[in-house]
Short mmCIF file of C-alpha atoms in Angstrom, two decimals:
data_model
loop_
_atom_site.label_atom_id
_atom_site.label_comp_id
_atom_site.label_asym_id
_atom_site.label_seq_id
_atom_site.Cartn_x
_atom_site.Cartn_y
_atom_site.Cartn_z
CA MET A 1 0.00 0.00 0.00
CA ARG A 2 1.31 3.43 -0.93
CA GLU A 3 1.49 6.08 1.79
CA ASP A 4 -0.09 9.34 0.73
CA ASP A 5 -2.35 12.03 2.15
CA SER A 6 -5.44 9.83 1.66
CA ASP A 7 -4.02 7.24 4.09
CA PRO A 8 -5.38 8.07 7.60
CA GLU A 9 -2.37 6.51 9.38
CA HIS A 10 0.07 8.54 7.25
CA GLU A 11 -1.89 11.72 7.97
CA LEU A 12 -1.88 10.97 11.71
CA ARG A 13 1.92 10.47 11.71
CA ARG A 14 2.35 13.73 9.77
CA LEU A 15 0.23 15.62 12.31
CA GLU A 16 2.13 14.07 15.23
CA VAL A 17 5.43 15.33 13.76
CA GLU A 18 3.97 18.80 13.24
CA ASP A 19 2.67 18.83 16.84
CA ARG A 20 6.19 18.16 18.18
CA ARG A 21 7.65 21.15 16.36
CA ARG A 22 8.07 24.24 18.52
CA HIS A 23 8.29 26.68 15.62
CA PRO A 24 6.36 26.87 12.32
CA ARG A 25 8.27 26.08 9.12
CA ILE A 26 8.24 28.34 6.06
CA PRO A 27 9.52 27.45 2.60
CA SER A 28 12.89 29.02 1.74
CA THR A 29 15.51 28.99 -0.99
CA ALA A 30 18.10 30.87 1.09
CA ARG A 31 21.81 30.15 0.53
CA VAL A 32 23.35 28.66 3.68
CA ALA A 33 27.01 28.23 4.62
CA MET A 34 28.17 26.33 7.72
CA ARG A 35 31.31 27.14 9.73
CA LEU A 36 32.24 24.54 12.32
CA ASP A 37 33.30 25.94 15.69
CA SER A 38 35.85 23.16 16.26
CA ASP A 39 38.33 21.25 14.11
CA GLU A 40 37.80 18.06 16.09
CA LEU A 41 35.00 16.14 17.78
CA ALA A 42 36.29 13.24 19.89
CA GLY A 43 34.35 10.32 21.31
CA VAL A 44 34.17 6.57 21.89
CA ALA A 45 33.11 4.02 19.29
CA GLU A 46 29.96 1.97 19.80
CA ASN A 47 30.70 -0.26 16.83
CA LEU A 48 33.02 -0.48 13.84
CA SER A 49 32.80 -2.08 10.41
CA ALA A 50 34.72 -1.93 7.16
CA GLY A 51 32.09 0.56 5.97
CA GLY A 52 31.98 2.99 8.90
CA VAL A 53 31.75 3.69 12.60
CA LEU A 54 29.09 4.74 15.11
CA PHE A 55 30.61 6.79 17.90
CA PHE A 56 29.34 8.92 20.75
CA SER A 57 30.86 12.16 22.02
CA PRO A 58 30.22 14.08 25.21
CA GLY A 59 29.90 17.32 23.27
CA GLU A 60 27.78 18.71 20.48
CA LEU A 61 28.83 19.66 16.97
CA ARG A 62 28.58 23.46 17.26
CA MET A 63 28.52 25.76 14.26
CA THR A 64 27.74 29.18 12.87
CA LEU A 65 25.38 29.35 9.91
CA VAL A 66 25.52 32.21 7.44
CA ILE A 67 22.07 32.55 5.84
CA ASP A 68 21.67 34.78 2.78
CA GLU A 69 18.15 35.29 1.46
CA GLY A 70 17.14 38.08 -0.86
CA GLY A 71 20.30 40.08 -0.19
CA LYS A 72 19.82 39.94 3.58
CA ARG A 73 22.65 38.13 5.40
CA VAL A 74 22.14 36.73 8.90
CA GLU A 75 24.50 34.69 11.10
CA ARG A 76 23.03 32.24 13.61
CA VAL A 77 24.85 29.97 16.06
CA GLY A 78 23.53 26.49 16.75
CA ARG A 79 24.15 22.77 17.04
CA LEU A 80 23.72 19.86 14.65
CA VAL A 81 20.74 17.73 15.68
CA ARG A 82 20.53 15.42 12.65
CA ALA A 83 22.28 14.60 9.39
CA GLN A 84 20.45 12.48 6.83
CA ARG A 85 21.53 11.17 3.44
CA MET A 86 18.84 12.00 0.88
CA ARG A 87 18.08 10.87 -2.65
CA GLY A 88 20.22 12.22 -5.43
CA GLY A 89 23.40 12.34 -3.36
CA LYS A 90 22.24 15.24 -1.16
CA VAL A 91 22.67 15.39 2.61
CA GLY A 92 20.12 17.12 4.84
CA TRP A 93 21.49 18.96 7.88
CA ALA A 94 19.12 19.81 10.75
CA VAL A 95 20.51 22.56 12.96
CA GLU A 96 18.87 23.89 16.11
CA PHE A 97 19.57 27.59 16.66
CA ASP A 98 20.68 28.82 20.07
CA PRO A 99 18.06 31.02 21.75
CA SER A 100 18.57 34.65 20.75
#
C-alpha cells in the first residue's frame, strides 16, 4: 500500500510530527554556509565495520550558519541535531539555533 495524504495513518503520523515542532516552518531557498566551531569532535566508538563507525561524544557539533536570502545576510549559532543522506546524493542537515 502506498502512503499518501489519503491514508489516515500517514496523515496521523504527519500531524504528530507537526505537533512536536516548537516553531512553524516556512519554505525558503536561502543560501546557507556552515562554519564549524571546532576542528575536532572526539568520542568513543559503539561499533566499527569496514564501511563505517558509530561513535558517541560528550559534546555537540557546534557551528555558525551564514544565511543569505534576498540580499539579507544573517548569522546564527547552533548545534547539529541530525544529518540524513537523501536521494540524489544530497545530505540534509538539521541545525537547532541557540536562543537569541
